[in-house]
PDB file of C-alpha atoms in Angstrom:
ATOM      1  CA  GLN A   1       0.000   0.000   0.000  1.00 49.00           C
ATOM      2  CA  ALA A   2       2.855   2.354   0.793  1.00 45.00           C
ATOM      3  CA  GLN A   3       4.399   1.707  -2.624  1.00 45.00           C
ATOM      4  CA  ALA A   4       1.024   2.168  -4.300  1.00 45.00           C
ATOM      5  CA  ALA A   5       0.646   5.521  -2.558  1.00 46.00           C
ATOM      6  CA  LYS A   6       4.059   6.607  -3.820  1.00 43.00           C
ATOM      7  CA  LEU A   7       3.238   5.532  -7.377  1.00 40.00           C
ATOM      8  CA  SER A   8      -0.078   7.366  -7.244  1.00 45.00           C
ATOM      9  CA  ALA A   9       1.606  10.587  -6.145  1.00 43.00           C
ATOM     10  CA  LEU A  10       4.305  10.224  -8.769  1.00 39.00           C
ATOM     11  CA  SER A  11       1.902   9.445 -11.603  1.00 41.00           C
ATOM     12  CA  GLY A  12      -0.133  12.512 -10.774  1.00 44.00           C
ATOM     13  CA  ALA A  13       2.928  14.698 -11.062  1.00 41.00           C
ATOM     14  CA  PHE A  14       4.059  13.051 -14.279  1.00 36.00           C
ATOM     15  CA  ARG A  15       0.827  13.847 -16.110  1.00 40.00           C
ATOM     16  CA  ASP A  16       2.211  17.303 -16.745  1.00 43.00           C
ATOM     17  CA  ALA A  17       4.292  17.475 -19.924  1.00 37.00           C
ATOM     18  CA  GLU A  18       6.995  19.344 -18.023  1.00 45.00           C
ATOM     19  CA  PHE A  19       7.830  16.106 -16.221  1.00 44.00           C
ATOM     20  CA  VAL A  20       8.590  14.069 -19.328  1.00 41.00           C
ATOM     21  CA  GLU A  21      12.280  13.822 -18.457  1.00 45.00           C
ATOM     22  CA  PHE A  22      11.402  12.219 -15.130  1.00 46.00           C
ATOM     23  CA  VAL A  23       9.166   9.592 -16.741  1.00 41.00           C
ATOM     24  CA  GLU A  24      12.283   8.282 -18.467  1.00 41.00           C
ATOM     25  CA  MET A  25      14.109   7.943 -15.135  1.00 44.00           C
ATOM     26  CA  ARG A  26      13.143   4.392 -14.263  1.00 49.00           C
ATOM     27  CA  SER A  27      16.095   3.908 -11.924  1.00 49.00           C
ATOM     28  CA  PHE A  28      15.073   7.006  -9.975  1.00 51.00           C
ATOM     29  CA  LEU A  29      11.496   5.778  -9.582  1.00 52.00           C
ATOM     30  CA  LEU A  30      12.712   2.374  -8.410  1.00 53.00           C
ATOM     31  CA  ALA A  31      15.018   4.090  -5.938  1.00 55.00           C
ATOM     32  CA  LEU A  32      12.093   6.048  -4.513  1.00 55.00           C
ATOM     33  CA  LEU A  33      10.048   2.897  -4.090  1.00 51.00           C
ATOM     34  CA  ALA A  34      12.959   1.179  -2.338  1.00 54.00           C
ATOM     35  CA  THR A  35      13.246   3.903   0.308  1.00 60.00           C
ATOM     36  CA  PRO A  36      11.020   4.106   3.377  1.00 61.00           C
ATOM     37  CA  LEU A  37       8.208   6.604   3.488  1.00 60.00           C
ATOM     38  CA  LEU A  38       9.058   9.788   5.320  1.00 68.00           C
ATOM     39  CA  ALA A  39       7.028  11.098   8.193  1.00 68.00           C
ATOM     40  CA  ASP A  40       5.176  14.326   7.472  1.00 82.00           C
ATOM     41  CA  ALA A  41       7.774  16.937   6.539  1.00 91.00           C
ATOM     42  CA  THR A  42       7.887  20.404   5.035  1.00 96.00           C
ATOM     43  CA  VAL A  43      10.639  21.073   2.518  1.00 97.00           C
ATOM     44  CA  LEU A  44      11.678  24.466   1.186  1.00 98.00           C
ATOM     45  CA  VAL A  45      13.562  24.959  -2.092  1.00 98.00           C
ATOM     46  CA  THR A  46      15.303  28.292  -2.544  1.00 98.00           C
ATOM     47  CA  GLY A  47      16.419  29.352  -5.988  1.00 96.00           C
ATOM     48  CA  ALA A  48      13.345  27.431  -7.092  1.00 97.00           C
ATOM     49  CA  THR A  49      12.815  29.268 -10.381  1.00 96.00           C
ATOM     50  CA  GLY A  50      16.386  28.619 -11.481  1.00 95.00           C
ATOM     51  CA  ARG A  51      17.303  26.073 -14.126  1.00 95.00           C
ATOM     52  CA  THR A  52      18.277  23.408 -11.582  1.00 97.00           C
ATOM     53  CA  GLY A  53      16.132  24.635  -8.698  1.00 97.00           C
ATOM     54  CA  SER A  54      12.912  24.291 -10.707  1.00 97.00           C
ATOM     55  CA  LEU A  55      13.739  20.656 -11.498  1.00 96.00           C
ATOM     56  CA  LEU A  56      14.519  20.001  -7.849  1.00 97.00           C
ATOM     57  CA  PHE A  57      11.205  21.541  -6.793  1.00 96.00           C
ATOM     58  CA  LYS A  58       9.301  19.337  -9.243  1.00 94.00           C
ATOM     59  CA  ALA A  59      11.192  16.202  -8.220  1.00 93.00           C
ATOM     60  CA  LEU A  60      10.363  16.795  -4.567  1.00 94.00           C
ATOM     61  CA  LYS A  61       6.723  17.634  -5.378  1.00 91.00           C
ATOM     62  CA  GLY A  62       6.340  14.231  -7.006  1.00 84.00           C
ATOM     63  CA  TYR A  63       7.863  12.293  -4.141  1.00 81.00           C
ATOM     64  CA  GLN A  64       5.048  11.453  -1.694  1.00 73.00           C
ATOM     65  CA  SER A  65       1.761  12.969  -0.641  1.00 71.00           C
ATOM     66  CA  ASN A  66       2.733  13.855   2.941  1.00 80.00           C
ATOM     67  CA  LEU A  67       5.846  15.746   1.866  1.00 91.00           C
ATOM     68  CA  PHE A  68       4.851  19.402   1.754  1.00 95.00           C
ATOM     69  CA  VAL A  69       7.103  21.243  -0.684  1.00 96.00           C
ATOM     70  CA  ARG A  70       7.523  25.001  -0.777  1.00 97.00           C
ATOM     71  CA  ALA A  71       9.350  27.269  -3.191  1.00 98.00           C
ATOM     72  CA  LEU A  72      10.944  30.585  -2.328  1.00 97.00           C
ATOM     73  CA  VAL A  73      10.728  32.909  -5.340  1.00 96.00           C
ATOM     74  CA  ARG A  74      11.288  36.560  -6.090  1.00 93.00           C
ATOM     75  CA  ASN A  75       9.098  36.758  -9.182  1.00 92.00           C
ATOM     76  CA  LEU A  76       5.605  35.262  -9.416  1.00 94.00           C
ATOM     77  CA  THR A  77       5.582  35.463 -13.213  1.00 94.00           C
ATOM     78  CA  GLU A  78       8.676  33.286 -13.365  1.00 94.00           C
ATOM     79  CA  ALA A  79       7.144  30.946 -10.795  1.00 96.00           C
ATOM     80  CA  LYS A  80       4.066  30.468 -12.964  1.00 95.00           C
ATOM     81  CA  GLU A  81       6.185  29.795 -16.049  1.00 94.00           C
ATOM     82  CA  ARG A  82       8.732  27.466 -14.478  1.00 95.00           C
ATOM     83  CA  LEU A  83       6.992  25.754 -11.576  1.00 95.00           C
ATOM     84  CA  GLY A  84       3.605  25.100 -13.126  1.00 91.00           C
ATOM     85  CA  CYS A  85       1.614  26.718 -10.325  1.00 93.00           C
ATOM     86  CA  SER A  86      -1.802  28.243 -11.034  1.00 93.00           C
ATOM     87  CA  LYS A  87      -2.533  30.515  -8.067  1.00 94.00           C
ATOM     88  CA  CYS A  88       1.186  30.754  -7.300  1.00 95.00           C
ATOM     89  CA  ASP A  89       0.514  31.678  -3.709  1.00 95.00           C
ATOM     90  CA  GLU A  90       1.119  30.131  -0.299  1.00 95.00           C
ATOM     91  CA  SER A  91      -1.761  27.692  -0.778  1.00 94.00           C
ATOM     92  CA  GLU A  92       0.387  26.059  -3.476  1.00 95.00           C
ATOM     93  CA  GLY A  93       3.575  26.376  -1.474  1.00 96.00           C
ATOM     94  CA  ILE A  94       4.838  29.434  -3.358  1.00 97.00           C
ATOM     95  CA  PHE A  95       6.356  32.073  -1.082  1.00 97.00           C
ATOM     96  CA  VAL A  96       7.751  35.414  -2.181  1.00 96.00           C
ATOM     97  CA  GLY A  97      10.989  36.451  -0.506  1.00 94.00           C
ATOM     98  CA  ASP A  98      14.490  37.698  -1.086  1.00 92.00           C
ATOM     99  CA  VAL A  99      17.420  35.719   0.327  1.00 91.00           C
ATOM    100  CA  THR A 100      19.376  38.963   0.645  1.00 87.00           C
ATOM    101  CA  ASN A 101      16.791  40.210   3.150  1.00 89.00           C
ATOM    102  CA  SER A 102      16.450  37.911   6.168  1.00 88.00           C
ATOM    103  CA  SER A 103      13.293  39.676   7.354  1.00 89.00           C
ATOM    104  CA  SER A 104      11.475  38.543   4.175  1.00 93.00           C
ATOM    105  CA  LEU A 105      12.176  34.844   4.811  1.00 94.00           C
ATOM    106  CA  SER A 106      10.259  34.108   8.009  1.00 93.00           C
ATOM    107  CA  ALA A 107       6.964  33.001   6.424  1.00 95.00           C
ATOM    108  CA  ALA A 108       8.592  30.658   3.937  1.00 97.00           C
ATOM    109  CA  PHE A 109      10.889  29.104   6.569  1.00 97.00           C
ATOM    110  CA  ASP A 110       8.252  28.689   9.277  1.00 96.00           C
ATOM    111  CA  GLY A 111       7.767  24.999  10.095  1.00 96.00           C
ATOM    112  CA  VAL A 112      10.334  23.797   7.540  1.00 97.00           C
ATOM    113  CA  SER A 113      12.418  20.750   8.500  1.00 97.00           C
ATOM    114  CA  LYS A 114      14.397  20.260   5.293  1.00 97.00           C
ATOM    115  CA  LEU A 115      15.994  23.029   3.244  1.00 98.00           C
ATOM    116  CA  ALA A 116      17.344  22.700  -0.299  1.00 98.00           C
ATOM    117  CA  ILE A 117      19.506  25.639  -1.399  1.00 98.00           C
ATOM    118  CA  ALA A 118      19.744  25.956  -5.171  1.00 98.00           C
ATOM    119  CA  VAL A 119      20.615  29.643  -5.490  1.00 96.00           C
ATOM    120  CA  GLY A 120      23.468  30.586  -7.777  1.00 94.00           C
ATOM    121  CA  VAL A 121      24.859  33.092 -10.246  1.00 93.00           C
ATOM    122  CA  TYR A 122      25.584  32.664 -13.940  1.00 89.00           C
ATOM    123  CA  GLY A 123      29.244  33.504 -13.368  1.00 85.00           C
ATOM    124  CA  THR A 124      29.423  36.703 -15.387  1.00 88.00           C
ATOM    125  CA  GLU A 125      28.280  39.032 -12.602  1.00 92.00           C
ATOM    126  CA  ALA A 126      30.403  41.524 -10.703  1.00 92.00           C
ATOM    127  CA  GLU A 127      32.244  40.140  -7.699  1.00 92.00           C
ATOM    128  CA  ALA A 128      29.967  41.977  -5.271  1.00 94.00           C
ATOM    129  CA  VAL A 129      26.968  40.136  -6.718  1.00 94.00           C
ATOM    130  CA  VAL A 130      28.781  36.799  -6.676  1.00 94.00           C
ATOM    131  CA  LYS A 131      29.770  37.307  -3.041  1.00 95.00           C
ATOM    132  CA  ALA A 132      26.225  38.270  -2.051  1.00 94.00           C
ATOM    133  CA  VAL A 133      24.497  35.328  -3.770  1.00 94.00           C
ATOM    134  CA  GLU A 134      26.985  32.516  -3.312  1.00 96.00           C
ATOM    135  CA  TRP A 135      28.138  33.299   0.216  1.00 96.00           C
ATOM    136  CA  GLN A 136      26.194  35.920   2.161  1.00 95.00           C
ATOM    137  CA  ASP A 137      22.751  34.821   0.957  1.00 95.00           C
ATOM    138  CA  VAL A 138      23.481  31.188   1.779  1.00 97.00           C
ATOM    139  CA  LYS A 139      24.596  32.273   5.250  1.00 96.00           C
ATOM    140  CA  ASN A 140      21.338  34.240   5.653  1.00 95.00           C
ATOM    141  CA  GLN A 141      19.312  31.168   4.778  1.00 96.00           C
ATOM    142  CA  VAL A 142      21.172  28.851   7.119  1.00 97.00           C
ATOM    143  CA  GLU A 143      20.865  31.321   9.999  1.00 96.00           C
ATOM    144  CA  THR A 144      17.145  31.825   9.379  1.00 96.00           C
ATOM    145  CA  PHE A 145      16.520  28.098   9.085  1.00 97.00           C
ATOM    146  CA  LEU A 146      18.380  27.220  12.281  1.00 97.00           C
ATOM    147  CA  SER A 147      17.148  30.156  14.358  1.00 95.00           C
ATOM    148  CA  SER A 148      14.376  27.911  15.717  1.00 92.00           C
ATOM    149  CA  GLY A 149      16.766  25.027  16.482  1.00 95.00           C
ATOM    150  CA  VAL A 150      18.474  22.165  14.640  1.00 96.00           C
ATOM    151  CA  SER A 151      16.474  19.136  15.804  1.00 95.00           C
ATOM    152  CA  ASN A 152      15.234  16.903  12.952  1.00 94.00           C
ATOM    153  CA  LYS A 153      16.521  19.315  10.319  1.00 97.00           C
ATOM    154  CA  ARG A 154      18.731  18.834   7.284  1.00 98.00           C
ATOM    155  CA  ILE A 155      20.128  21.100   4.571  1.00 98.00           C
ATOM    156  CA  ALA A 156      21.129  20.217   1.007  1.00 98.00           C
ATOM    157  CA  LEU A 157      23.312  22.716  -0.856  1.00 98.00           C
ATOM    158  CA  ILE A 158      24.052  22.557  -4.575  1.00 98.00           C
ATOM    159  CA  SER A 159      27.595  23.846  -4.983  1.00 98.00           C
ATOM    160  CA  THR A 160      30.121  22.961  -7.702  1.00 97.00           C
ATOM    161  CA  MET A 161      33.256  20.996  -8.358  1.00 96.00           C
ATOM    162  CA  GLY A 162      36.431  23.057  -8.322  1.00 94.00           C
ATOM    163  CA  THR A 163      36.181  24.452  -4.805  1.00 96.00           C
ATOM    164  CA  THR A 164      39.101  22.391  -3.483  1.00 94.00           C
ATOM    165  CA  THR A 165      41.561  24.908  -4.908  1.00 92.00           C
ATOM    166  CA  PRO A 166      39.511  27.878  -6.153  1.00 91.00           C
ATOM    167  CA  PRO A 167      41.135  30.069  -8.831  1.00 86.00           C
ATOM    168  CA  THR A 168      42.961  33.034  -7.339  1.00 79.00           C
ATOM    169  CA  SER A 169      42.233  35.339 -10.256  1.00 78.00           C
ATOM    170  CA  GLY A 170      39.253  36.149 -12.436  1.00 80.00           C
ATOM    171  CA  ASN A 171      35.790  34.996 -11.423  1.00 83.00           C
ATOM    172  CA  LYS A 172      35.556  34.076  -7.745  1.00 92.00           C
ATOM    173  CA  VAL A 173      32.409  31.950  -7.849  1.00 95.00           C
ATOM    174  CA  MET A 174      34.238  28.869  -6.576  1.00 95.00           C
ATOM    175  CA  PHE A 175      35.872  30.812  -3.736  1.00 95.00           C
ATOM    176  CA  TYR A 176      32.559  32.106  -2.413  1.00 96.00           C
ATOM    177  CA  LYS A 177      30.903  28.721  -2.910  1.00 97.00           C
ATOM    178  CA  LEU A 178      33.685  27.242  -0.772  1.00 97.00           C
ATOM    179  CA  LEU A 179      32.922  29.758   1.974  1.00 97.00           C
ATOM    180  CA  ALA A 180      29.271  28.666   1.865  1.00 98.00           C
ATOM    181  CA  GLU A 181      30.260  24.992   2.008  1.00 98.00           C
ATOM    182  CA  SER A 182      32.545  25.596   4.987  1.00 97.00           C
ATOM    183  CA  TYR A 183      29.912  27.586   6.846  1.00 98.00           C
ATOM    184  CA  LEU A 184      27.254  24.925   6.332  1.00 98.00           C
ATOM    185  CA  ALA A 185      29.613  22.124   7.368  1.00 98.00           C
ATOM    186  CA  SER A 186      30.325  23.934  10.647  1.00 97.00           C
ATOM    187  CA  ALA A 187      26.724  24.984  11.391  1.00 97.00           C
ATOM    188  CA  GLY A 188      25.889  21.947  13.528  1.00 97.00           C
ATOM    189  CA  VAL A 189      23.085  20.592  11.329  1.00 98.00           C
ATOM    190  CA  PRO A 190      23.062  17.442   9.163  1.00 98.00           C
ATOM    191  CA  PHE A 191      23.912  18.402   5.590  1.00 98.00           C
ATOM    192  CA  SER A 192      24.452  17.208   2.041  1.00 98.00           C
ATOM    193  CA  ILE A 193      26.697  19.308  -0.197  1.00 98.00           C
ATOM    194  CA  VAL A 194      26.329  18.206  -3.818  1.00 98.00           C
ATOM    195  CA  LYS A 195      29.169  19.402  -6.058  1.00 98.00           C
ATOM    196  CA  PRO A 196      28.354  18.757  -9.730  1.00 98.00           C
ATOM    197  CA  CYS A 197      30.660  19.139 -12.694  1.00 97.00           C
ATOM    198  CA  GLY A 198      29.484  21.202 -15.692  1.00 96.00           C
ATOM    199  CA  LEU A 199      25.701  21.470 -15.982  1.00 97.00           C
ATOM    200  CA  SER A 200      23.734  20.721 -19.144  1.00 96.00           C
ATOM    201  CA  ASN A 201      20.044  20.850 -20.024  1.00 95.00           C
ATOM    202  CA  ASP A 202      20.044  17.336 -21.505  1.00 94.00           C
ATOM    203  CA  ALA A 203      17.453  14.788 -20.406  1.00 92.00           C
ATOM    204  CA  GLY A 204      18.166  12.971 -17.176  1.00 92.00           C
ATOM    205  CA  GLY A 205      18.277   9.243 -16.559  1.00 91.00           C
ATOM    206  CA  GLU A 206      20.404   8.363 -19.577  1.00 92.00           C
ATOM    207  CA  ARG A 207      23.869   8.420 -18.030  1.00 94.00           C
ATOM    208  CA  LEU A 208      25.766   6.478 -15.410  1.00 95.00           C
ATOM    209  CA  LEU A 209      26.484   8.873 -12.554  1.00 96.00           C
ATOM    210  CA  MET A 210      29.742   8.995 -10.602  1.00 96.00           C
ATOM    211  CA  ALA A 211      30.549  10.264  -7.101  1.00 97.00           C
ATOM    212  CA  GLY A 212      33.933  11.301  -5.744  1.00 96.00           C
ATOM    213  CA  HIS A 213      35.704  13.758  -3.478  1.00 97.00           C
ATOM    214  CA  ASP A 214      37.995  16.769  -3.479  1.00 96.00           C
ATOM    215  CA  ASP A 215      38.302  17.133  -7.275  1.00 95.00           C
ATOM    216  CA  SER A 216      40.632  14.131  -7.247  1.00 95.00           C
ATOM    217  CA  GLU A 217      38.870  12.065  -9.906  1.00 94.00           C
ATOM    218  CA  SER A 218      40.196  11.489 -13.418  1.00 94.00           C
ATOM    219  CA  TRP A 219      36.799  12.192 -14.964  1.00 95.00           C
ATOM    220  CA  PHE A 220      37.840  15.229 -16.975  1.00 93.00           C
ATOM    221  CA  SER A 221      40.846  13.508 -18.541  1.00 91.00           C
ATOM    222  CA  GLN A 222      38.490  10.711 -19.584  1.00 93.00           C
ATOM    223  CA  GLY A 223      36.217  13.204 -21.313  1.00 92.00           C
ATOM    224  CA  PHE A 224      33.500  13.258 -18.652  1.00 94.00           C
ATOM    225  CA  TYR A 225      32.876  16.821 -17.541  1.00 92.00           C
ATOM    226  CA  MET A 226      29.111  17.435 -17.843  1.00 96.00           C
ATOM    227  CA  ILE A 227      25.989  16.249 -16.057  1.00 97.00           C
ATOM    228  CA  PRO A 228      22.296  16.979 -16.792  1.00 96.00           C
ATOM    229  CA  ARG A 229      20.591  19.323 -14.362  1.00 97.00           C
ATOM    230  CA  ALA A 230      17.748  16.793 -14.036  1.00 96.00           C
ATOM    231  CA  ASP A 231      20.191  14.219 -12.660  1.00 96.00           C
ATOM    232  CA  VAL A 232      21.649  16.753 -10.220  1.00 97.00           C
ATOM    233  CA  ALA A 233      18.136  17.625  -9.044  1.00 97.00           C
ATOM    234  CA  ASN A 234      17.242  14.011  -8.379  1.00 95.00           C
ATOM    235  CA  VAL A 235      20.492  13.201  -6.595  1.00 97.00           C
ATOM    236  CA  THR A 236      20.018  16.299  -4.442  1.00 97.00           C
ATOM    237  CA  ALA A 237      16.458  15.247  -3.598  1.00 96.00           C
ATOM    238  CA  MET A 238      17.661  11.825  -2.485  1.00 95.00           C
ATOM    239  CA  ALA A 239      20.587  13.335  -0.549  1.00 97.00           C
ATOM    240  CA  LEU A 240      18.164  15.624   1.279  1.00 97.00           C
ATOM    241  CA  LEU A 241      15.492  13.045   2.084  1.00 94.00           C
ATOM    242  CA  HIS A 242      17.426   9.780   2.405  1.00 94.00           C
ATOM    243  CA  ALA A 243      21.071  10.530   3.076  1.00 95.00           C
ATOM    244  CA  PRO A 244      23.030   7.564   4.474  1.00 95.00           C
ATOM    245  CA  ALA A 245      25.091   9.828   6.777  1.00 96.00           C
ATOM    246  CA  ASP A 246      24.608  13.058   8.683  1.00 97.00           C
ATOM    247  CA  ALA A 247      27.506  14.777   6.902  1.00 97.00           C
ATOM    248  CA  MET A 248      27.898  14.412   3.132  1.00 98.00           C
ATOM    249  CA  ARG A 249      30.003  16.423   0.693  1.00 98.00           C
ATOM    250  CA  PHE A 250      30.747  14.904  -2.682  1.00 98.00           C
ATOM    251  CA  ASP A 251      31.614  15.567  -6.308  1.00 98.00           C
ATOM    252  CA  LEU A 252      29.128  14.420  -8.937  1.00 98.00           C
ATOM    253  CA  CYS A 253      29.509  13.875 -12.668  1.00 97.00           C
ATOM    254  CA  ALA A 254      28.168  11.642 -15.436  1.00 97.00           C
ATOM    255  CA  LYS A 255      29.390   9.414 -18.206  1.00 95.00           C
ATOM    256  CA  GLY A 256      28.176   9.859 -21.770  1.00 92.00           C
ATOM    257  CA  ALA A 257      24.606   9.635 -23.026  1.00 90.00           C
ATOM    258  CA  GLY A 258      23.416   6.061 -23.281  1.00 90.00           C
ATOM    259  CA  SER A 259      25.885   4.782 -20.670  1.00 91.00           C
ATOM    260  CA  GLY A 260      23.047   3.622 -18.462  1.00 85.00           C
ATOM    261  CA  SER A 261      21.174   4.876 -15.435  1.00 83.00           C
ATOM    262  CA  SER A 262      22.170   4.929 -11.802  1.00 82.00           C
ATOM    263  CA  ASP A 263      21.092   3.166  -8.640  1.00 87.00           C
ATOM    264  CA  PHE A 264      20.608   6.270  -6.509  1.00 89.00           C
ATOM    265  CA  PRO A 265      20.937   4.646  -3.068  1.00 89.00           C
ATOM    266  CA  ARG A 266      24.128   2.933  -4.244  1.00 92.00           C
ATOM    267  CA  LEU A 267      25.403   6.237  -5.639  1.00 95.00           C
ATOM    268  CA  LEU A 268      24.916   7.877  -2.228  1.00 96.00           C
ATOM    269  CA  GLN A 269      26.800   5.007  -0.613  1.00 95.00           C
ATOM    270  CA  ASP A 270      29.622   5.598  -3.090  1.00 94.00           C
ATOM    271  CA  ALA A 271      29.549   9.269  -2.096  1.00 96.00           C
ATOM    272  CA  LEU A 272      30.430   8.443   1.514  1.00 97.00           C
ATOM    273  CA  LEU A 273      33.941   8.716   2.841  1.00 95.00           C
ATOM    274  CA  PRO A 274      35.605   5.342   3.557  1.00 92.00           C
ATOM    275  CA  TRP A 275      35.122   5.538   7.333  1.00 91.00           C
ATOM    276  CA  GLN A 276      31.430   6.379   6.885  1.00 92.00           C
ATOM    277  CA  ARG A 277      30.586   3.339   4.776  1.00 85.00           C
ATOM    278  CA  ALA A 278      31.045   0.652   7.414  1.00 70.00           C
ATOM    279  CA  THR A 279      28.411   2.061   9.751  1.00 67.00           C
ATOM    280  CA  SER A 280      26.101   3.991   7.404  1.00 64.00           C
ATOM    281  CA  GLU A 281      22.336   3.660   7.546  1.00 53.00           C
ATOM    282  CA  VAL A 282      19.567   5.596   5.880  1.00 48.00           C
ATOM    283  CA  VAL A 283      18.722   8.817   7.718  1.00 50.00           C
ATOM    284  CA  VAL A 284      15.009   9.738   7.473  1.00 49.00           C
TER     285      VAL A 284
END
C-alpha cells in the first residue's frame, strides 16, 4: 500500500508534460520505491525558479503525498512559467521572498524541517553580486533556518566541483561557494553538499552517474565533464530526504549519453567517505 501511494503521487505529477524527463528515469522511480516513506515533513527549495532549482522543486513535489514542498521565489511570473503553479501563492507552497533580506524569509521558513539551497549566479556578474548570492545569501538562509533550532533538520546545498583549490584570479564563484560549504559544514546541522561538474540541459536518466571527493577524480581527462541538471536535481532530492550519513560532501559527474542509469541509493553510498561506509544507515 505504501508503494502504491508513492506511485499514485508520482503518476499525478508526471501527467504534466513538463515532467517528461522524469518519466524516463526508471532507476530514480525504483530508488524512490525502495526507500522508506518519510514522516510528514515540510521542505523548502530556494532558488526554485532557477534552471536546476525548478527541477529540484518538481522532483520533490512528485515524491510522496505527505511531503509538503515550498518554493521561495522573487518573481511570481517566473514561478508560474517554471513551476507550473496556477494561483502561485502560499496555498500552493509558493512564497515570495528575497534571500538577501532575512526579514522577508520568516513566512517561507516557518515549520520547515528540510531546506534545499539551489541559489546561484551565472558567473558573469560583478564580484559583489557573486559574493552576495553565493556566500552571504546562503549564510542568511542557514541562519534563518536554524534560528528555531536544529532538531530533525537537514540542509542540502548545490555547490560545484572546483572548490578544493579555487582560482585566485578572475571569477571568484568557486571561492565564495567554498565559503558557503565551509559555513554549512560547521553549522551543527546534518547536511548534504552536492558538487556537480558542468551542468547541461540534456534529459536525465540516460547516463551512469559517478561520485567522488575533493576534485581528485580522473573524470575530466576521460572526457567526462558534464551532467544533466535533471540528474543533479534528483540526486540532491535523495541526498536531502534519504542521506546515508549526517555529513555528506561529494563531487558528482556523469558518463556519456546512453551509458546507463544509476542506482541512486548505491550512488549515495559511493559518495560516503571510507570511514562512513562501514556504519552507514539511511537517515530519514
